[in-house]
JSON list of C-alpha atoms and ligand atoms in Angstrom, two decimals:
[
{"chain": "A", "resi": 1, "resn": "MET", "atom": "CA", "xyz": [-12.45, 25.42, -67.27]},
{"chain": "A", "resi": 2, "resn": "SER", "atom": "CA", "xyz": [-12.10, 22.64, -69.83]},
{"chain": "A", "resi": 3, "resn": "ASP", "atom": "CA", "xyz": [-13.81, 19.32, -69.22]},
{"chain": "A", "resi": 4, "resn": "SER", "atom": "CA", "xyz": [-11.54, 17.49, -71.67]},
{"chain": "A", "resi": 5, "resn": "CYS", "atom": "CA", "xyz": [-8.47, 15.55, -70.66]},
{"chain": "A", "resi": 6, "resn": "CYS", "atom": "CA", "xyz": [-5.16, 15.68, -72.56]},
{"chain": "A", "resi": 7, "resn": "CYS", "atom": "CA", "xyz": [-6.23, 12.99, -75.06]},
{"chain": "A", "resi": 8, "resn": "GLY", "atom": "CA", "xyz": [-9.28, 15.02, -75.98]},
{"chain": "A", "resi": 9, "resn": "SER", "atom": "CA", "xyz": [-12.01, 12.71, -74.67]},
{"chain": "A", "resi": 10, "resn": "LYS", "atom": "CA", "xyz": [-14.75, 14.15, -72.56]},
{"chain": "A", "resi": 11, "resn": "LYS", "atom": "CA", "xyz": [-14.42, 13.15, -68.93]},
{"chain": "A", "resi": 12, "resn": "PRO", "atom": "CA", "xyz": [-16.97, 14.94, -66.77]},
{"chain": "A", "resi": 13, "resn": "LEU", "atom": "CA", "xyz": [-16.07, 15.40, -63.13]},
{"chain": "A", "resi": 14, "resn": "PHE", "atom": "CA", "xyz": [-19.68, 15.62, -62.11]},
{"chain": "A", "resi": 15, "resn": "LYS", "atom": "CA", "xyz": [-22.95, 14.22, -63.29]},
{"chain": "A", "resi": 16, "resn": "GLY", "atom": "CA", "xyz": [-26.33, 15.93, -62.97]},
{"chain": "A", "resi": 17, "resn": "SER", "atom": "CA", "xyz": [-27.14, 19.12, -61.15]},
{"chain": "A", "resi": 18, "resn": "GLU", "atom": "CA", "xyz": [-26.30, 17.73, -57.72]},
{"chain": "A", "resi": 19, "resn": "SER", "atom": "CA", "xyz": [-22.54, 17.80, -58.32]},
{"chain": "A", "resi": 20, "resn": "ILE", "atom": "CA", "xyz": [-22.22, 14.08, -57.74]},
{"chain": "A", "resi": 21, "resn": "PRO", "atom": "CA", "xyz": [-18.69, 12.84, -58.48]},
{"chain": "A", "resi": 22, "resn": "ALA", "atom": "CA", "xyz": [-18.36, 10.59, -61.53]},
{"chain": "A", "resi": 23, "resn": "ASP", "atom": "CA", "xyz": [-17.05, 7.69, -59.41]},
{"chain": "A", "resi": 24, "resn": "ALA", "atom": "CA", "xyz": [-19.91, 7.84, -56.89]},
{"chain": "A", "resi": 25, "resn": "ILE", "atom": "CA", "xyz": [-22.16, 4.86, -56.22]},
{"chain": "A", "resi": 26, "resn": "ILE", "atom": "CA", "xyz": [-25.71, 6.20, -56.13]},
{"chain": "A", "resi": 27, "resn": "LEU", "atom": "CA", "xyz": [-27.34, 4.59, -53.09]},
{"chain": "A", "resi": 28, "resn": "PHE", "atom": "CA", "xyz": [-30.64, 6.48, -53.29]},
{"chain": "A", "resi": 29, "resn": "ASP", "atom": "CA", "xyz": [-31.69, 8.80, -56.10]},
{"chain": "A", "resi": 30, "resn": "GLY", "atom": "CA", "xyz": [-35.08, 9.82, -54.72]},
{"chain": "A", "resi": 31, "resn": "LYS", "atom": "CA", "xyz": [-36.98, 6.97, -56.40]},
{"chain": "A", "resi": 32, "resn": "ASP", "atom": "CA", "xyz": [-35.15, 3.67, -56.28]},
{"chain": "A", "resi": 33, "resn": "PHE", "atom": "CA", "xyz": [-34.52, 2.16, -52.84]},
{"chain": "A", "resi": 34, "resn": "SER", "atom": "CA", "xyz": [-33.89, -1.35, -54.19]},
{"chain": "A", "resi": 35, "resn": "GLY", "atom": "CA", "xyz": [-30.26, -1.23, -53.11]},
{"chain": "A", "resi": 36, "resn": "TRP", "atom": "CA", "xyz": [-31.34, -1.44, -49.47]},
{"chain": "A", "resi": 37, "resn": "VAL", "atom": "CA", "xyz": [-32.36, -4.41, -47.32]},
{"chain": "A", "resi": 38, "resn": "LYS", "atom": "CA", "xyz": [-33.61, -5.01, -43.82]},
{"chain": "A", "resi": 39, "resn": "ARG", "atom": "CA", "xyz": [-30.98, -5.28, -41.09]},
{"chain": "A", "resi": 40, "resn": "SER", "atom": "CA", "xyz": [-32.87, -8.23, -39.61]},
{"chain": "A", "resi": 41, "resn": "ASP", "atom": "CA", "xyz": [-32.93, -10.16, -42.91]},
{"chain": "A", "resi": 42, "resn": "ARG", "atom": "CA", "xyz": [-30.47, -8.95, -45.47]},
{"chain": "A", "resi": 43, "resn": "ASN", "atom": "CA", "xyz": [-32.22, -11.01, -48.15]},
{"chain": "A", "resi": 44, "resn": "ALA", "atom": "CA", "xyz": [-35.43, -9.02, -47.62]},
{"chain": "A", "resi": 45, "resn": "PRO", "atom": "CA", "xyz": [-36.08, -5.60, -49.17]},
{"chain": "A", "resi": 46, "resn": "ALA", "atom": "CA", "xyz": [-36.18, -2.55, -46.90]},
{"chain": "A", "resi": 47, "resn": "GLU", "atom": "CA", "xyz": [-39.72, -1.49, -45.97]},
{"chain": "A", "resi": 48, "resn": "TRP", "atom": "CA", "xyz": [-39.20, 2.25, -45.60]},
{"chain": "A", "resi": 49, "resn": "LYS", "atom": "CA", "xyz": [-41.53, 4.53, -47.57]},
{"chain": "A", "resi": 50, "resn": "VAL", "atom": "CA", "xyz": [-40.34, 6.24, -50.76]},
{"chain": "A", "resi": 51, "resn": "GLU", "atom": "CA", "xyz": [-42.28, 9.35, -51.83]},
{"chain": "A", "resi": 52, "resn": "ASN", "atom": "CA", "xyz": [-41.66, 12.86, -53.13]},
{"chain": "A", "resi": 53, "resn": "GLY", "atom": "CA", "xyz": [-37.95, 12.27, -53.72]},
{"chain": "A", "resi": 54, "resn": "TYR", "atom": "CA", "xyz": [-37.14, 11.04, -50.22]},
{"chain": "A", "resi": 55, "resn": "VAL", "atom": "CA", "xyz": [-37.32, 7.83, -48.19]},
{"chain": "A", "resi": 56, "resn": "GLU", "atom": "CA", "xyz": [-38.94, 7.95, -44.76]},
{"chain": "A", "resi": 57, "resn": "VAL", "atom": "CA", "xyz": [-38.43, 5.65, -41.78]},
{"chain": "A", "resi": 58, "resn": "VAL", "atom": "CA", "xyz": [-41.48, 3.45, -41.20]},
{"chain": "A", "resi": 59, "resn": "PRO", "atom": "CA", "xyz": [-41.20, 3.00, -37.43]},
{"chain": "A", "resi": 60, "resn": "GLY", "atom": "CA", "xyz": [-41.03, -0.61, -36.36]},
{"chain": "A", "resi": 61, "resn": "THR", "atom": "CA", "xyz": [-39.76, -1.95, -39.70]},
{"chain": "A", "resi": 62, "resn": "GLY", "atom": "CA", "xyz": [-36.18, -1.77, -38.46]},
{"chain": "A", "resi": 63, "resn": "ASP", "atom": "CA", "xyz": [-32.82, -0.45, -39.53]},
{"chain": "A", "resi": 64, "resn": "VAL", "atom": "CA", "xyz": [-31.92, -0.66, -43.22]},
{"chain": "A", "resi": 65, "resn": "CYS", "atom": "CA", "xyz": [-28.59, -1.55, -44.86]},
{"chain": "A", "resi": 66, "resn": "THR", "atom": "CA", "xyz": [-27.13, -1.13, -48.30]},
{"chain": "A", "resi": 67, "resn": "LYS", "atom": "CA", "xyz": [-26.45, -4.30, -50.25]},
{"chain": "A", "resi": 68, "resn": "GLU", "atom": "CA", "xyz": [-23.15, -2.67, -51.21]},
{"chain": "A", "resi": 69, "resn": "LEU", "atom": "CA", "xyz": [-20.36, -3.13, -48.67]},
{"chain": "A", "resi": 70, "resn": "PHE", "atom": "CA", "xyz": [-17.67, -0.59, -47.87]},
{"chain": "A", "resi": 71, "resn": "THR", "atom": "CA", "xyz": [-14.31, -0.13, -46.26]},
{"chain": "A", "resi": 72, "resn": "ASP", "atom": "CA", "xyz": [-12.71, 3.32, -46.76]},
{"chain": "A", "resi": 73, "resn": "CYS", "atom": "CA", "xyz": [-15.32, 5.63, -48.23]},
{"chain": "A", "resi": 74, "resn": "GLN", "atom": "CA", "xyz": [-16.82, 9.08, -48.60]},
{"chain": "A", "resi": 75, "resn": "VAL", "atom": "CA", "xyz": [-20.56, 9.31, -47.96]},
{"chain": "A", "resi": 76, "resn": "HIS", "atom": "CA", "xyz": [-22.99, 12.10, -48.79]},
{"chain": "A", "resi": 77, "resn": "ILE", "atom": "CA", "xyz": [-26.44, 11.94, -47.24]},
{"chain": "A", "resi": 78, "resn": "GLU", "atom": "CA", "xyz": [-29.22, 14.45, -46.61]},
{"chain": "A", "resi": 79, "resn": "PHE", "atom": "CA", "xyz": [-31.76, 14.19, -43.80]},
{"chain": "A", "resi": 80, "resn": "TRP", "atom": "CA", "xyz": [-34.92, 15.91, -42.62]},
{"chain": "A", "resi": 81, "resn": "LEU", "atom": "CA", "xyz": [-36.19, 15.80, -39.05]},
{"chain": "A", "resi": 82, "resn": "PRO", "atom": "CA", "xyz": [-39.85, 16.14, -38.07]},
{"chain": "A", "resi": 83, "resn": "LEU", "atom": "CA", "xyz": [-40.78, 18.74, -35.47]},
{"chain": "A", "resi": 84, "resn": "MET", "atom": "CA", "xyz": [-41.42, 16.81, -32.24]},
{"chain": "A", "resi": 85, "resn": "ALA", "atom": "CA", "xyz": [-42.04, 19.69, -29.87]},
{"chain": "A", "resi": 86, "resn": "ASP", "atom": "CA", "xyz": [-43.26, 17.52, -26.99]},
{"chain": "A", "resi": 87, "resn": "ALA", "atom": "CA", "xyz": [-40.31, 15.11, -27.14]},
{"chain": "A", "resi": 88, "resn": "THR", "atom": "CA", "xyz": [-36.97, 15.65, -25.46]},
{"chain": "A", "resi": 89, "resn": "GLY", "atom": "CA", "xyz": [-33.47, 14.16, -25.47]},
{"chain": "A", "resi": 90, "resn": "GLN", "atom": "CA", "xyz": [-32.99, 10.94, -27.39]},
{"chain": "A", "resi": 91, "resn": "ALA", "atom": "CA", "xyz": [-36.73, 10.76, -28.19]},
{"chain": "A", "resi": 92, "resn": "ARG", "atom": "CA", "xyz": [-36.61, 13.85, -30.38]},
{"chain": "A", "resi": 93, "resn": "ALA", "atom": "CA", "xyz": [-36.31, 12.79, -34.03]},
{"chain": "A", "resi": 94, "resn": "ASN", "atom": "CA", "xyz": [-33.66, 10.11, -33.53]},
{"chain": "A", "resi": 95, "resn": "SER", "atom": "CA", "xyz": [-32.02, 8.11, -36.28]},
{"chain": "A", "resi": 96, "resn": "GLY", "atom": "CA", "xyz": [-28.41, 7.53, -37.24]},
{"chain": "A", "resi": 97, "resn": "VAL", "atom": "CA", "xyz": [-25.97, 6.94, -40.07]},
{"chain": "A", "resi": 98, "resn": "TYR", "atom": "CA", "xyz": [-23.74, 3.92, -39.42]},
{"chain": "A", "resi": 99, "resn": "LEU", "atom": "CA", "xyz": [-20.46, 3.58, -41.31]},
{"chain": "A", "resi": 100, "resn": "GLN", "atom": "CA", "xyz": [-19.71, -0.09, -42.01]},
{"chain": "A", "resi": 101, "resn": "GLY", "atom": "CA", "xyz": [-22.86, -0.77, -39.97]},
{"chain": "A", "resi": 102, "resn": "ARG", "atom": "CA", "xyz": [-20.77, -0.18, -36.84]},
{"chain": "A", "resi": 103, "resn": "TYR", "atom": "CA", "xyz": [-19.92, 3.48, -36.26]},
{"chain": "A", "resi": 104, "resn": "GLU", "atom": "CA", "xyz": [-22.85, 5.86, -35.76]},
{"chain": "A", "resi": 105, "resn": "VAL", "atom": "CA", "xyz": [-22.98, 9.51, -36.68]},
{"chain": "A", "resi": 106, "resn": "GLN", "atom": "CA", "xyz": [-26.01, 10.53, -34.64]},
{"chain": "A", "resi": 107, "resn": "VAL", "atom": "CA", "xyz": [-29.09, 12.00, -36.28]},
{"chain": "A", "resi": 108, "resn": "LEU", "atom": "CA", "xyz": [-31.30, 13.90, -33.82]},
{"chain": "A", "resi": 109, "resn": "ASP", "atom": "CA", "xyz": [-33.06, 17.22, -33.36]},
{"chain": "A", "resi": 110, "resn": "SER", "atom": "CA", "xyz": [-30.36, 19.01, -31.35]},
{"chain": "A", "resi": 111, "resn": "TYR", "atom": "CA", "xyz": [-31.02, 22.49, -32.70]},
{"chain": "A", "resi": 112, "resn": "GLY", "atom": "CA", "xyz": [-29.63, 25.16, -30.41]},
{"chain": "A", "resi": 113, "resn": "LEU", "atom": "CA", "xyz": [-28.27, 22.74, -27.79]},
{"chain": "A", "resi": 114, "resn": "ASP", "atom": "CA", "xyz": [-24.81, 22.49, -26.25]},
{"chain": "A", "resi": 115, "resn": "SER", "atom": "CA", "xyz": [-24.00, 19.32, -28.19]},
{"chain": "A", "resi": 116, "resn": "GLN", "atom": "CA", "xyz": [-22.88, 16.11, -26.50]},
{"chain": "A", "resi": 117, "resn": "HIS", "atom": "CA", "xyz": [-21.68, 12.83, -28.06]},
{"chain": "A", "resi": 118, "resn": "ASN", "atom": "CA", "xyz": [-25.27, 11.62, -28.37]},
{"chain": "A", "resi": 119, "resn": "ASP", "atom": "CA", "xyz": [-26.57, 14.78, -30.04]},
{"chain": "A", "resi": 120, "resn": "CYS", "atom": "CA", "xyz": [-26.82, 15.41, -33.76]},
{"chain": "A", "resi": 121, "resn": "GLY", "atom": "CA", "xyz": [-23.39, 15.17, -35.40]},
{"chain": "A", "resi": 122, "resn": "GLY", "atom": "CA", "xyz": [-21.95, 13.31, -32.41]},
{"chain": "A", "resi": 123, "resn": "ILE", "atom": "CA", "xyz": [-20.07, 10.04, -32.83]},
{"chain": "A", "resi": 124, "resn": "TYR", "atom": "CA", "xyz": [-22.23, 8.09, -30.45]},
{"chain": "A", "resi": 125, "resn": "ARG", "atom": "CA", "xyz": [-20.61, 7.24, -27.06]},
{"chain": "A", "resi": 126, "resn": "THR", "atom": "CA", "xyz": [-17.35, 8.65, -28.42]},
{"chain": "A", "resi": 127, "resn": "LYS", "atom": "CA", "xyz": [-17.15, 12.37, -29.21]},
{"chain": "A", "resi": 128, "resn": "ALA", "atom": "CA", "xyz": [-19.34, 15.46, -29.40]},
{"chain": "A", "resi": 129, "resn": "PRO", "atom": "CA", "xyz": [-19.18, 17.50, -32.61]},
{"chain": "A", "resi": 130, "resn": "LEU", "atom": "CA", "xyz": [-16.68, 20.37, -32.60]},
{"chain": "A", "resi": 131, "resn": "VAL", "atom": "CA", "xyz": [-19.61, 22.76, -32.98]},
{"chain": "A", "resi": 132, "resn": "ASN", "atom": "CA", "xyz": [-23.38, 22.50, -33.18]},
{"chain": "A", "resi": 133, "resn": "ALA", "atom": "CA", "xyz": [-24.08, 22.99, -36.91]},
{"chain": "A", "resi": 134, "resn": "CYS", "atom": "CA", "xyz": [-27.75, 21.93, -36.72]},
{"chain": "A", "resi": 135, "resn": "ARG", "atom": "CA", "xyz": [-30.57, 23.51, -38.61]},
{"chain": "A", "resi": 136, "resn": "PRO", "atom": "CA", "xyz": [-34.06, 23.57, -37.11]},
{"chain": "A", "resi": 137, "resn": "PRO", "atom": "CA", "xyz": [-36.37, 20.58, -37.70]},
{"chain": "A", "resi": 138, "resn": "GLU", "atom": "CA", "xyz": [-38.28, 20.47, -41.00]},
{"chain": "A", "resi": 139, "resn": "GLU", "atom": "CA", "xyz": [-35.25, 21.76, -42.95]},
{"chain": "A", "resi": 140, "resn": "TRP", "atom": "CA", "xyz": [-33.01, 19.56, -45.08]},
{"chain": "A", "resi": 141, "resn": "GLN", "atom": "CA", "xyz": [-29.51, 19.03, -43.67]},
{"chain": "A", "resi": 142, "resn": "SER", "atom": "CA", "xyz": [-26.45, 17.17, -44.96]},
{"chain": "A", "resi": 143, "resn": "TYR", "atom": "CA", "xyz": [-23.58, 15.03, -43.79]},
{"chain": "A", "resi": 144, "resn": "ASP", "atom": "CA", "xyz": [-20.43, 14.53, -45.80]},
{"chain": "A", "resi": 145, "resn": "ILE", "atom": "CA", "xyz": [-18.53, 11.76, -44.05]},
{"chain": "A", "resi": 146, "resn": "PHE", "atom": "CA", "xyz": [-14.98, 10.54, -44.70]},
{"chain": "A", "resi": 147, "resn": "PHE", "atom": "CA", "xyz": [-14.37, 7.10, -43.21]},
{"chain": "A", "resi": 148, "resn": "ILE", "atom": "CA", "xyz": [-11.11, 5.20, -42.93]},
{"chain": "A", "resi": 149, "resn": "ALA", "atom": "CA", "xyz": [-11.63, 1.59, -41.82]},
{"chain": "A", "resi": 150, "resn": "PRO", "atom": "CA", "xyz": [-9.55, -0.05, -39.09]},
{"chain": "A", "resi": 151, "resn": "ARG", "atom": "CA", "xyz": [-6.27, -1.61, -40.21]},
{"chain": "A", "resi": 152, "resn": "PHE", "atom": "CA", "xyz": [-4.92, -5.07, -39.36]},
{"chain": "A", "resi": 153, "resn": "ASN", "atom": "CA", "xyz": [-1.54, -6.73, -39.79]},
{"chain": "A", "resi": 154, "resn": "GLU", "atom": "CA", "xyz": [-1.02, -10.05, -41.57]},
{"chain": "A", "resi": 155, "resn": "CYS", "atom": "CA", "xyz": [-1.70, -11.89, -38.29]},
{"chain": "A", "resi": 156, "resn": "GLY", "atom": "CA", "xyz": [-5.08, -10.22, -37.99]},
{"chain": "A", "resi": 157, "resn": "VAL", "atom": "CA", "xyz": [-4.01, -7.95, -35.13]},
{"chain": "A", "resi": 158, "resn": "LYS", "atom": "CA", "xyz": [-5.54, -4.49, -35.24]},
{"chain": "A", "resi": 159, "resn": "ILE", "atom": "CA", "xyz": [-2.86, -1.86, -35.80]},
{"chain": "A", "resi": 160, "resn": "ALA", "atom": "CA", "xyz": [-5.06, 1.20, -36.35]},
{"chain": "A", "resi": 161, "resn": "SER", "atom": "CA", "xyz": [-8.58, 2.18, -35.32]},
{"chain": "A", "resi": 162, "resn": "ALA", "atom": "CA", "xyz": [-11.25, 3.57, -37.61]},
{"chain": "A", "resi": 163, "resn": "ARG", "atom": "CA", "xyz": [-11.02, 7.29, -38.37]},
{"chain": "A", "resi": 164, "resn": "ILE", "atom": "CA", "xyz": [-13.87, 9.63, -39.22]},
{"chain": "A", "resi": 165, "resn": "SER", "atom": "CA", "xyz": [-14.14, 13.18, -40.48]},
{"chain": "A", "resi": 166, "resn": "VAL", "atom": "CA", "xyz": [-17.56, 14.79, -40.86]},
{"chain": "A", "resi": 167, "resn": "LEU", "atom": "CA", "xyz": [-18.98, 17.93, -42.42]},
{"chain": "A", "resi": 168, "resn": "HIS", "atom": "CA", "xyz": [-22.46, 18.85, -41.14]},
{"chain": "A", "resi": 169, "resn": "ASN", "atom": "CA", "xyz": [-24.19, 21.31, -43.42]},
{"chain": "A", "resi": 170, "resn": "GLY", "atom": "CA", "xyz": [-20.73, 22.09, -44.79]},
{"chain": "A", "resi": 171, "resn": "VAL", "atom": "CA", "xyz": [-19.24, 22.74, -41.34]},
{"chain": "A", "resi": 172, "resn": "TRP", "atom": "CA", "xyz": [-16.28, 20.62, -40.19]},
{"chain": "A", "resi": 173, "resn": "ILE", "atom": "CA", "xyz": [-17.47, 18.89, -37.00]},
{"chain": "A", "resi": 174, "resn": "HIS", "atom": "CA", "xyz": [-15.01, 15.97, -36.73]},
{"chain": "A", "resi": 175, "resn": "HIS", "atom": "CA", "xyz": [-11.43, 16.01, -37.96]},
{"chain": "A", "resi": 176, "resn": "ASP", "atom": "CA", "xyz": [-9.77, 12.63, -38.43]},
{"chain": "A", "resi": 177, "resn": "LEU", "atom": "CA", "xyz": [-11.27, 11.33, -35.19]},
{"chain": "A", "resi": 178, "resn": "GLU", "atom": "CA", "xyz": [-10.02, 7.93, -34.04]},
{"chain": "A", "resi": 179, "resn": "VAL", "atom": "CA", "xyz": [-12.89, 5.64, -33.11]},
{"chain": "A", "resi": 180, "resn": "HIS", "atom": "CA", "xyz": [-11.55, 2.67, -31.22]},
{"chain": "A", "resi": 181, "resn": "GLU", "atom": "CA", "xyz": [-14.64, 0.46, -31.17]},
{"chain": "A", "resi": 182, "resn": "PRO", "atom": "CA", "xyz": [-18.18, 0.23, -32.54]},
{"chain": "A", "resi": 183, "resn": "THR", "atom": "CA", "xyz": [-20.37, 2.90, -31.03]},
{"chain": "A", "resi": 184, "resn": "GLY", "atom": "CA", "xyz": [-23.43, 0.94, -29.91]},
{"chain": "A", "resi": 185, "resn": "GLY", "atom": "CA", "xyz": [-26.34, -0.59, -31.77]},
{"chain": "A", "resi": 186, "resn": "GLN", "atom": "CA", "xyz": [-23.91, -1.92, -34.36]},
{"chain": "A", "resi": 187, "resn": "LEU", "atom": "CA", "xyz": [-24.61, -4.67, -36.84]},
{"chain": "A", "resi": 188, "resn": "ASP", "atom": "CA", "xyz": [-21.74, -6.78, -35.47]},
{"chain": "A", "resi": 189, "resn": "ASP", "atom": "CA", "xyz": [-18.24, -6.46, -34.03]},
{"chain": "A", "resi": 190, "resn": "ASN", "atom": "CA", "xyz": [-16.41, -7.88, -37.04]},
{"chain": "A", "resi": 191, "resn": "VAL", "atom": "CA", "xyz": [-14.52, -4.67, -37.62]},
{"chain": "A", "resi": 192, "resn": "SER", "atom": "CA", "xyz": [-11.99, -6.24, -39.97]},
{"chain": "A", "resi": 193, "resn": "GLU", "atom": "CA", "xyz": [-14.74, -6.96, -42.50]},
{"chain": "A", "resi": 194, "resn": "PRO", "atom": "CA", "xyz": [-16.37, -4.56, -44.99]},
{"chain": "A", "resi": 195, "resn": "GLY", "atom": "CA", "xyz": [-19.83, -3.46, -43.95]},
{"chain": "A", "resi": 196, "resn": "PRO", "atom": "CA", "xyz": [-22.90, -1.72, -45.32]},
{"chain": "A", "resi": 197, "resn": "LEU", "atom": "CA", "xyz": [-24.04, 1.82, -44.82]},
{"chain": "A", "resi": 198, "resn": "MET", "atom": "CA", "xyz": [-26.84, 1.43, -42.26]},
{"chain": "A", "resi": 199, "resn": "LEU", "atom": "CA", "xyz": [-29.63, 3.84, -41.30]},
{"chain": "A", "resi": 200, "resn": "GLN", "atom": "CA", "xyz": [-31.35, 3.56, -37.95]},
{"chain": "A", "resi": 201, "resn": "ASP", "atom": "CA", "xyz": [-35.03, 3.12, -37.22]},
{"chain": "A", "resi": 202, "resn": "HIS", "atom": "CA", "xyz": [-35.30, 4.67, -33.76]},
{"chain": "A", "resi": 203, "resn": "GLY", "atom": "CA", "xyz": [-39.09, 4.96, -33.99]},
{"chain": "A", "resi": 204, "resn": "ASN", "atom": "CA", "xyz": [-39.24, 8.43, -35.57]},
{"chain": "A", "resi": 205, "resn": "LYS", "atom": "CA", "xyz": [-40.21, 9.45, -39.12]},
{"chain": "A", "resi": 206, "resn": "ILE", "atom": "CA", "xyz": [-36.87, 10.78, -40.33]},
{"chain": "A", "resi": 207, "resn": "ARG", "atom": "CA", "xyz": [-36.47, 11.37, -44.07]},
{"chain": "A", "resi": 208, "resn": "TYR", "atom": "CA", "xyz": [-33.36, 10.82, -46.21]},
{"chain": "A", "resi": 209, "resn": "ARG", "atom": "CA", "xyz": [-32.47, 11.75, -49.78]},
{"chain": "A", "resi": 210, "resn": "ASN", "atom": "CA", "xyz": [-29.49, 12.14, -52.17]},
{"chain": "A", "resi": 211, "resn": "ILE", "atom": "CA", "xyz": [-27.40, 9.31, -50.75]},
{"chain": "A", "resi": 212, "resn": "TRP", "atom": "CA", "xyz": [-24.17, 8.45, -52.54]},
{"chain": "A", "resi": 213, "resn": "ALA", "atom": "CA", "xyz": [-20.79, 7.06, -51.65]},
{"chain": "A", "resi": 214, "resn": "ARG", "atom": "CA", "xyz": [-17.32, 6.79, -53.14]},
{"chain": "A", "resi": 215, "resn": "LYS", "atom": "CA", "xyz": [-14.99, 3.92, -52.36]},
{"chain": "A", "resi": 216, "resn": "LEU", "atom": "CA", "xyz": [-11.59, 5.36, -51.46]},
{"chain": "B", "resi": 301, "resn": "LIG", "atom": "MG1", "xyz": [-29.41, 7.36, -33.22]}
]
């Protein structure tokens, strides 16, 4: 297939070996986490630990947010869960990916479970994934998330709720799901405003890598 457009100039669809779209905003490339700040003080740099191509939650340092703000967007993110054999339920490798800082796609070790809304891939307090697509702990997993922000009329009245589709490890687990309100633990309730991508510190050493987003 040609990578030239009709005027002959080169216009690559992807950059690098990770098939990252040319219009993607790189939020974490494995080394540079400077685009992230603390939830509790968004003028202060995030304190999570960067090493070996990933960033790891430092428990107690708090949730982290991108400086970049988003409305409609596509997000790619990869995560790795520690094996916590003695922990159960919400204590077992918990974190979360928050769209606009308000809508959480749960991150948890839910391998082999009958998934509920608060299990991995669930939209917290809202909807269980269509299927449990989890890999075991200590394996890299991915989310590809498609987020449509709530819509408001000229008087500021909400006329449409947020909508989310999610692929978990390439498996379609939410299809255009309406999410009527923030899902808990959100940054704020100002749903008409753009918000950051936020990652949750729930006290466990979750790792993340290859984080990028496209504004839609
Ligand atoms: Mg969580």
